[in-house]
PDB file of C-alpha atoms in Angstrom:
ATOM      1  CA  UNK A   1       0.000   0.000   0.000  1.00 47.00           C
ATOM      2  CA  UNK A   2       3.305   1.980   0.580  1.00 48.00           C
ATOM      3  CA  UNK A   3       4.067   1.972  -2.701  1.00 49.00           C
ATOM      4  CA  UNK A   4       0.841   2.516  -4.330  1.00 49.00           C
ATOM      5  CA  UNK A   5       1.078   5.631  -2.042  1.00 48.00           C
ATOM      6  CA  UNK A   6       4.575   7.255  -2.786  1.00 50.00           C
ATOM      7  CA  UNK A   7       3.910   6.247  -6.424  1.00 52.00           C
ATOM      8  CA  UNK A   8       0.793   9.323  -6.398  1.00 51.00           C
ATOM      9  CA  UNK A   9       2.773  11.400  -4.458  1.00 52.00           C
ATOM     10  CA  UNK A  10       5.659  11.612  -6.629  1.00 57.00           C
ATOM     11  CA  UNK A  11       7.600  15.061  -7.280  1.00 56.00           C
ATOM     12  CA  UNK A  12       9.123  14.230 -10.756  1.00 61.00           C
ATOM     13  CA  UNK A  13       8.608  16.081 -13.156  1.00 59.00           C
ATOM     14  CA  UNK A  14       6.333  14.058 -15.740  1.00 56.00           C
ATOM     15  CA  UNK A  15       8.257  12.603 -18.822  1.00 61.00           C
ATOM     16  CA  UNK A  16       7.273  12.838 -22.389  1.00 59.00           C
ATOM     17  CA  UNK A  17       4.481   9.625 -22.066  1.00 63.00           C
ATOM     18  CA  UNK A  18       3.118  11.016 -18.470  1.00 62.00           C
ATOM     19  CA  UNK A  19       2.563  14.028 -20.464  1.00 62.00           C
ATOM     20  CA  UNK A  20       0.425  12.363 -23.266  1.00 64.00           C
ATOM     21  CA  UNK A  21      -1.225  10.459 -20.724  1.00 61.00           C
ATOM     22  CA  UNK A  22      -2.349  13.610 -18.675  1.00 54.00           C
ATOM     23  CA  UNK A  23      -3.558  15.676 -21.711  1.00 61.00           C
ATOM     24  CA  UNK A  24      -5.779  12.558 -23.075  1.00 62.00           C
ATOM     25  CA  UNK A  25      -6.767  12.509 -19.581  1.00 64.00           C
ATOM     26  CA  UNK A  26     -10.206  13.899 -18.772  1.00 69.00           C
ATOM     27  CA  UNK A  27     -10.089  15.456 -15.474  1.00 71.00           C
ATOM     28  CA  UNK A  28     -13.520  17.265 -15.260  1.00 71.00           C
ATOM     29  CA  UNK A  29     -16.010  14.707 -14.679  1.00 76.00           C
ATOM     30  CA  UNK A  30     -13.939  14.590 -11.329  1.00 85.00           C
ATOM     31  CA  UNK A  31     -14.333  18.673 -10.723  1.00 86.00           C
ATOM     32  CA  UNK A  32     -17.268  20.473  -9.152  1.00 90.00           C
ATOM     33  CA  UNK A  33     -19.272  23.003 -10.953  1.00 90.00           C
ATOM     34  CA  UNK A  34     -17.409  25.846  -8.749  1.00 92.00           C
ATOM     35  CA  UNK A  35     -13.717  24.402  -8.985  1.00 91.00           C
ATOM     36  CA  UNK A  36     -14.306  24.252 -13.021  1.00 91.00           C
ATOM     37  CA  UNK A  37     -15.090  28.161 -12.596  1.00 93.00           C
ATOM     38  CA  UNK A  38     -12.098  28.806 -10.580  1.00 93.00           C
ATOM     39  CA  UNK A  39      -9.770  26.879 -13.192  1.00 93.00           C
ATOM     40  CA  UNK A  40     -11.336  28.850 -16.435  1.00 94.00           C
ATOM     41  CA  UNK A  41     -11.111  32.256 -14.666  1.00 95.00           C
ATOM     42  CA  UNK A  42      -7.268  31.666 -13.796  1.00 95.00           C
ATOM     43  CA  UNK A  43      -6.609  30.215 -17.284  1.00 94.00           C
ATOM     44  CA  UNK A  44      -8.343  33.761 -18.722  1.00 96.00           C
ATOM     45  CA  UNK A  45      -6.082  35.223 -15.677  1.00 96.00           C
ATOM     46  CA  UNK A  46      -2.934  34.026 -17.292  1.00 95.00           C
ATOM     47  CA  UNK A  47      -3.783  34.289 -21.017  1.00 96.00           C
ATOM     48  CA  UNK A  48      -4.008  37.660 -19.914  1.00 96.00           C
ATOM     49  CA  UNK A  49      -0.888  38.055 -18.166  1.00 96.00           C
ATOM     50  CA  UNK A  50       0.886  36.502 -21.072  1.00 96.00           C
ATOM     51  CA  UNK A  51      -0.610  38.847 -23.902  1.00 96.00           C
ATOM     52  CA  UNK A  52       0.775  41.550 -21.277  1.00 96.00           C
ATOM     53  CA  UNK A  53       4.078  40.168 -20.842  1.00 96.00           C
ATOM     54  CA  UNK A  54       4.449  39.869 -24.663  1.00 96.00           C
ATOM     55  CA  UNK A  55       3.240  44.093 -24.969  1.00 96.00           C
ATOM     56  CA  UNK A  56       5.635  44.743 -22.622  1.00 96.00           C
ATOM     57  CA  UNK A  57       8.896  42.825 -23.995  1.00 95.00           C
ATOM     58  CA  UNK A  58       7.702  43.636 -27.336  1.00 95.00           C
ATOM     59  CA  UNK A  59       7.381  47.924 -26.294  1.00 96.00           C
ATOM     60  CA  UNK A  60      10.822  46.900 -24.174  1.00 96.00           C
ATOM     61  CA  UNK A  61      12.544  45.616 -27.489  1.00 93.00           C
ATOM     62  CA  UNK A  62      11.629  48.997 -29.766  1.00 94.00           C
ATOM     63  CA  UNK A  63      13.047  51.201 -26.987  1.00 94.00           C
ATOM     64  CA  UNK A  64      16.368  49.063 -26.833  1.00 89.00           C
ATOM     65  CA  UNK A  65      16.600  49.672 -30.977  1.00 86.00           C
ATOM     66  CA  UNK A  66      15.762  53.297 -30.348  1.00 89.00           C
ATOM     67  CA  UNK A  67      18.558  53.689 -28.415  1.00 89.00           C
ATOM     68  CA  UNK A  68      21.001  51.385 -29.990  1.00 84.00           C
ATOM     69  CA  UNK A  69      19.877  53.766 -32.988  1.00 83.00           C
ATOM     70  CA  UNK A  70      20.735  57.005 -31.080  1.00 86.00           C
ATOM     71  CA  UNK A  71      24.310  55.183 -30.093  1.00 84.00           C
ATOM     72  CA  UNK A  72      24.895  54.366 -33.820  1.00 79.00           C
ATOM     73  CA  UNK A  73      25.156  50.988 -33.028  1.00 77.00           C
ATOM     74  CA  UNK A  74      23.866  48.869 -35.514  1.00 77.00           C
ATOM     75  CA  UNK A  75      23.928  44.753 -36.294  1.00 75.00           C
ATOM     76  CA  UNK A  76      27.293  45.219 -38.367  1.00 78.00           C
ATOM     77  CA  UNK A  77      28.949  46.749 -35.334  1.00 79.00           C
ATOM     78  CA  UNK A  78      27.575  44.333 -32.671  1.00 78.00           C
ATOM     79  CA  UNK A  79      29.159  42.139 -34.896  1.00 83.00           C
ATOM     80  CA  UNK A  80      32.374  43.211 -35.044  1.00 84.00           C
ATOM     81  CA  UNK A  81      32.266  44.449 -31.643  1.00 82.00           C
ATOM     82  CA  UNK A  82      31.425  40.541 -30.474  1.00 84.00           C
ATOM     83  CA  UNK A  83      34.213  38.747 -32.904  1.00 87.00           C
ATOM     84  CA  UNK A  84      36.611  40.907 -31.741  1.00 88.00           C
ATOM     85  CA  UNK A  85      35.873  40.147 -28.684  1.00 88.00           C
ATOM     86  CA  UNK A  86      35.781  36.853 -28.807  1.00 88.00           C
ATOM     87  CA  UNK A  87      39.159  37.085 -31.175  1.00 86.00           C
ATOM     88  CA  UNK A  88      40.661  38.759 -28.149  1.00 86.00           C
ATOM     89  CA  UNK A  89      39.648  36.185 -25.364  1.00 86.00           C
ATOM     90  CA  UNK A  90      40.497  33.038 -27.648  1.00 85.00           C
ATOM     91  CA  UNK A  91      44.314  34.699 -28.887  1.00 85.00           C
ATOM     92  CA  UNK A  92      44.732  35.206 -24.678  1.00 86.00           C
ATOM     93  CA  UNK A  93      44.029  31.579 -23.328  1.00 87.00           C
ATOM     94  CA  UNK A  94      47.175  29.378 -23.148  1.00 87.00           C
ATOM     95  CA  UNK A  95      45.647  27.020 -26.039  1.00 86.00           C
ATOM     96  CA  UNK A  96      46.015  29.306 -28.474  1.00 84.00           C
ATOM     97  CA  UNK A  97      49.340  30.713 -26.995  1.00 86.00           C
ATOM     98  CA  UNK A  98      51.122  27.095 -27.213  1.00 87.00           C
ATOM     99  CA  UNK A  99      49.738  26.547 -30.580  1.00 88.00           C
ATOM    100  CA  UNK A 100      50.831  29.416 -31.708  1.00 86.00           C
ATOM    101  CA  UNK A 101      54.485  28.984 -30.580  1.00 89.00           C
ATOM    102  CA  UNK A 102      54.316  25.783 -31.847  1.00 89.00           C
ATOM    103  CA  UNK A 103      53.324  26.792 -35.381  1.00 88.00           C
ATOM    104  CA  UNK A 104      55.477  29.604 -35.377  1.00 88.00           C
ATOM    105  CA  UNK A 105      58.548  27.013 -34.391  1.00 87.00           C
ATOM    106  CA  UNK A 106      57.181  24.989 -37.223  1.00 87.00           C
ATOM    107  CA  UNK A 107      57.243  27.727 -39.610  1.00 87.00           C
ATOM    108  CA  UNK A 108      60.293  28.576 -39.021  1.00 88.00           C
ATOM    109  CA  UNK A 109      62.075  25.006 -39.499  1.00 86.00           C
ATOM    110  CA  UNK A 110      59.708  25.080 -42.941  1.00 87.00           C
ATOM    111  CA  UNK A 111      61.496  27.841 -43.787  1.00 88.00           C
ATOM    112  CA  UNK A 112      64.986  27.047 -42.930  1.00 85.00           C
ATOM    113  CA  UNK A 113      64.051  23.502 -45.187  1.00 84.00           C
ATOM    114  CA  UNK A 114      62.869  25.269 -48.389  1.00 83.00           C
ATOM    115  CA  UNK A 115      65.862  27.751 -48.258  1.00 84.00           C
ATOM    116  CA  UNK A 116      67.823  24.794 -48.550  1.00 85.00           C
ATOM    117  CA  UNK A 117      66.507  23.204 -51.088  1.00 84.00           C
ATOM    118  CA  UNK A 118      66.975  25.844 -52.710  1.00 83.00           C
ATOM    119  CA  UNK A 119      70.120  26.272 -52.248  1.00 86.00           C
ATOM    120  CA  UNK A 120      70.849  22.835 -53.422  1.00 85.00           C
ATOM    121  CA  UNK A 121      68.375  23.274 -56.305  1.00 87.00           C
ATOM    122  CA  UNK A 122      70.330  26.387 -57.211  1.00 84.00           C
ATOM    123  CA  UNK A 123      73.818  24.122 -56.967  1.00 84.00           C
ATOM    124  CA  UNK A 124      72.401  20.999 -59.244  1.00 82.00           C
ATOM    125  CA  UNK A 125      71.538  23.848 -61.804  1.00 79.00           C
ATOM    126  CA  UNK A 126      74.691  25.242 -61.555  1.00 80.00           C
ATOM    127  CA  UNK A 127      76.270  21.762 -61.812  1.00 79.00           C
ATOM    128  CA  UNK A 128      74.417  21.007 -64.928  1.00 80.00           C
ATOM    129  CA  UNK A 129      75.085  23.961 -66.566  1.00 78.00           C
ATOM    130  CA  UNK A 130      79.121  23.393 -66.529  1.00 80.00           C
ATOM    131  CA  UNK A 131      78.560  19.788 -67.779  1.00 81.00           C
ATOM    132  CA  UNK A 132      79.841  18.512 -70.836  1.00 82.00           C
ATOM    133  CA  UNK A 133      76.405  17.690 -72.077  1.00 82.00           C
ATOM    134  CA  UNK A 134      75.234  21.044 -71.365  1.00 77.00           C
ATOM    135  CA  UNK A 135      78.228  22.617 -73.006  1.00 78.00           C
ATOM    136  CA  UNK A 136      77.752  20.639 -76.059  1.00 82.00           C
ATOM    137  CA  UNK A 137      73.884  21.545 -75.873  1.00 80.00           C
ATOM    138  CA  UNK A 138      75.003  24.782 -75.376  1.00 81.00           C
ATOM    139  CA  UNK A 139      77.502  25.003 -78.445  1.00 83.00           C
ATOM    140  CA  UNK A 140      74.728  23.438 -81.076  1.00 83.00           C
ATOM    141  CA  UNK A 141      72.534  26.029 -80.316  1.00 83.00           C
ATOM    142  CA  UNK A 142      74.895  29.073 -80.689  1.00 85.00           C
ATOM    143  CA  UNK A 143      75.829  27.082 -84.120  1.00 85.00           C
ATOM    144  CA  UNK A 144      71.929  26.515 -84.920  1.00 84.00           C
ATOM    145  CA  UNK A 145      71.564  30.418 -84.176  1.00 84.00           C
ATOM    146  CA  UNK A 146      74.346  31.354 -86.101  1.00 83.00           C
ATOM    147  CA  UNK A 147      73.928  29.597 -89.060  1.00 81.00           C
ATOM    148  CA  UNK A 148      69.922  31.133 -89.106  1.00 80.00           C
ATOM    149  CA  UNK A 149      71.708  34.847 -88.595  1.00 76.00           C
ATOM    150  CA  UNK A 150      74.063  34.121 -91.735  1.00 78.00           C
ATOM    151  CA  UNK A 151      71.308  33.002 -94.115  1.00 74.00           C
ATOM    152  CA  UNK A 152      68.703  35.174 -93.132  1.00 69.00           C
ATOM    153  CA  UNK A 153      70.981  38.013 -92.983  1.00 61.00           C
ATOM    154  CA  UNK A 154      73.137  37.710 -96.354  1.00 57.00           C
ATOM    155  CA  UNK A 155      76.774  37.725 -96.436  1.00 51.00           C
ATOM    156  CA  UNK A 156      77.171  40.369 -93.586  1.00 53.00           C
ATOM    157  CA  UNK A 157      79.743  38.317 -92.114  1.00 53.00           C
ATOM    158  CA  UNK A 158      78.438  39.735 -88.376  1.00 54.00           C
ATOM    159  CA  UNK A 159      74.800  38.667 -89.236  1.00 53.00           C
ATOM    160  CA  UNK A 160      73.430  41.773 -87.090  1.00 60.00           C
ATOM    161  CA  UNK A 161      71.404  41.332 -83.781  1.00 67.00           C
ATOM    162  CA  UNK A 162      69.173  38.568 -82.918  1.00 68.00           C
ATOM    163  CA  UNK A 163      66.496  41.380 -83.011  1.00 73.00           C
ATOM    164  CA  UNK A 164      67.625  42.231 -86.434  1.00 72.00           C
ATOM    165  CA  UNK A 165      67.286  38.672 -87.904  1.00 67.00           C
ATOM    166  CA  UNK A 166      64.006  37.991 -86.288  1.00 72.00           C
ATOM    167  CA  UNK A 167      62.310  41.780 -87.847  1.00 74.00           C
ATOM    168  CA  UNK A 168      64.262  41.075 -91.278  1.00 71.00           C
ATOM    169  CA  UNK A 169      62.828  37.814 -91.207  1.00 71.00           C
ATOM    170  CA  UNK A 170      59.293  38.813 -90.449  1.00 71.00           C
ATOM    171  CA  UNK A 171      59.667  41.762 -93.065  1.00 73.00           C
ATOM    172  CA  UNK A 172      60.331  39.167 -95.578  1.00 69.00           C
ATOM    173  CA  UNK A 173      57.949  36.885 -94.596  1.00 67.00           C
ATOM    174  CA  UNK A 174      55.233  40.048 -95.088  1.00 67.00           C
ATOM    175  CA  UNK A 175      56.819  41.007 -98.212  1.00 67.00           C
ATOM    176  CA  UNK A 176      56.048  37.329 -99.542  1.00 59.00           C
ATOM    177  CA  UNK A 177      52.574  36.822 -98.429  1.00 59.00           C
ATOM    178  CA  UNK A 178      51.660  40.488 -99.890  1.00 57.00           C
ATOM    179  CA  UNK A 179      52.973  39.110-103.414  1.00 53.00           C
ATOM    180  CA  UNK A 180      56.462  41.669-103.721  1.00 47.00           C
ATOM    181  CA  UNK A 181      59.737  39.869-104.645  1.00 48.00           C
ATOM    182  CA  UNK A 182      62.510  38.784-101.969  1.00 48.00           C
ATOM    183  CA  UNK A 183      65.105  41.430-101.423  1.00 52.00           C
ATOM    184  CA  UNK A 184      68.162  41.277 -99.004  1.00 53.00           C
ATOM    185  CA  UNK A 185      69.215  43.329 -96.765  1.00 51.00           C
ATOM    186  CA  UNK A 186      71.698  45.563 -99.098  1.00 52.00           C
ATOM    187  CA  UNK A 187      68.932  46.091-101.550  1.00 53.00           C
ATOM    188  CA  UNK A 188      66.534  47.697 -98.501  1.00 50.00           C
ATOM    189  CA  UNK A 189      68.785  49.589 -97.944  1.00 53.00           C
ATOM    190  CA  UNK A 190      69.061  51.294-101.389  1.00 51.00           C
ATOM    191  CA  UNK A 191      65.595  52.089-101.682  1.00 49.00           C
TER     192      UNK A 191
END
């Protein structure tokens, strides 16, 4: 009977089924006529005091714009006012402070790494370009670029500019898509 006892008397808030339970529930066969009248006029009671409560935060919520409006405060500045903020309290708590050493160490041994390898990059290149296979690479073009300069430019036996072979060249190459004859260099310079 104990039991049966404590469990009516419990103090529990009631739990998502109790809750379904209660509001299927139909309580007012077990109500008097004047108990029934007592419940509806404190429900209107607090319907009413809720419609008030909701006038006043509502009246309580222009006034705060008004004045947030007389401040110049405006949503863009409470934002930036609240990330910086929150920027400043997050760069001050020792987390951030021992990542950021740590990072920065890091950073700096990245650093000291690429510089280097570069370094070394810059030596292989170096290496390479005082090889024999270079060298030879090296000759074939000069011979390749001086052979072009000595046709394209005539018999002048210094072949002009690299800047003067590629314009006579592209004169000519006008000159023969426009239809006129092939002249050299000499005879351009007669007219």
């Amino acid at each position: 009977m104990e039991a049966q006892a404590q469990g009516l008397l419990e103090t529990e808030p009631l739990q998502g089924r109790d809750e379904d339970a209660v509001a299927s529930a139909d309580f007012s066969s077990m109500l008097s006529e004047e108990e029934k009248e007592e419940l509806k006029a404190e429900l209107v009671q607090l319907e009413d005091e809720i419609t008030t409560l909701r006038q006043v935060l509502s009246a309580k919520e222009r006034h705060l714009v008004e004045i947030k409006q007389k401040l110049g405060m405006n949503l863009m500045n409470e934002l930036k006012q609240n990330f910086s903020k929150s920027w400043h309290d997050m760069q001050t708590t020792t987390a951030y402070k021992k990542t950021h050493e740590t990072l920065s160490h890091a950073g700096q041994k990245a650093t000291a790494a690429f510089s280097n390898v570069g370094t070394a990059i810059s030596k292989k290149f170096g290496d390479m370009r005082n090889s024999p296979t270079f060298k030879s690479f090296e000759e074939r073009v000069e011979t390749t670029v001086t052979s072009l300069k000595t046709k394209v430019g005539g018999t002048n036996p210094n072949g002009g500019s690299f800047e003067e072979v590629l314009s006579s060249t592209a004169h000519a190459s006008a000159q023969s898509l426009a239809g006129g004859s092939w002249r050299t260099k000499e005879e351009e310079l007669q007219c």
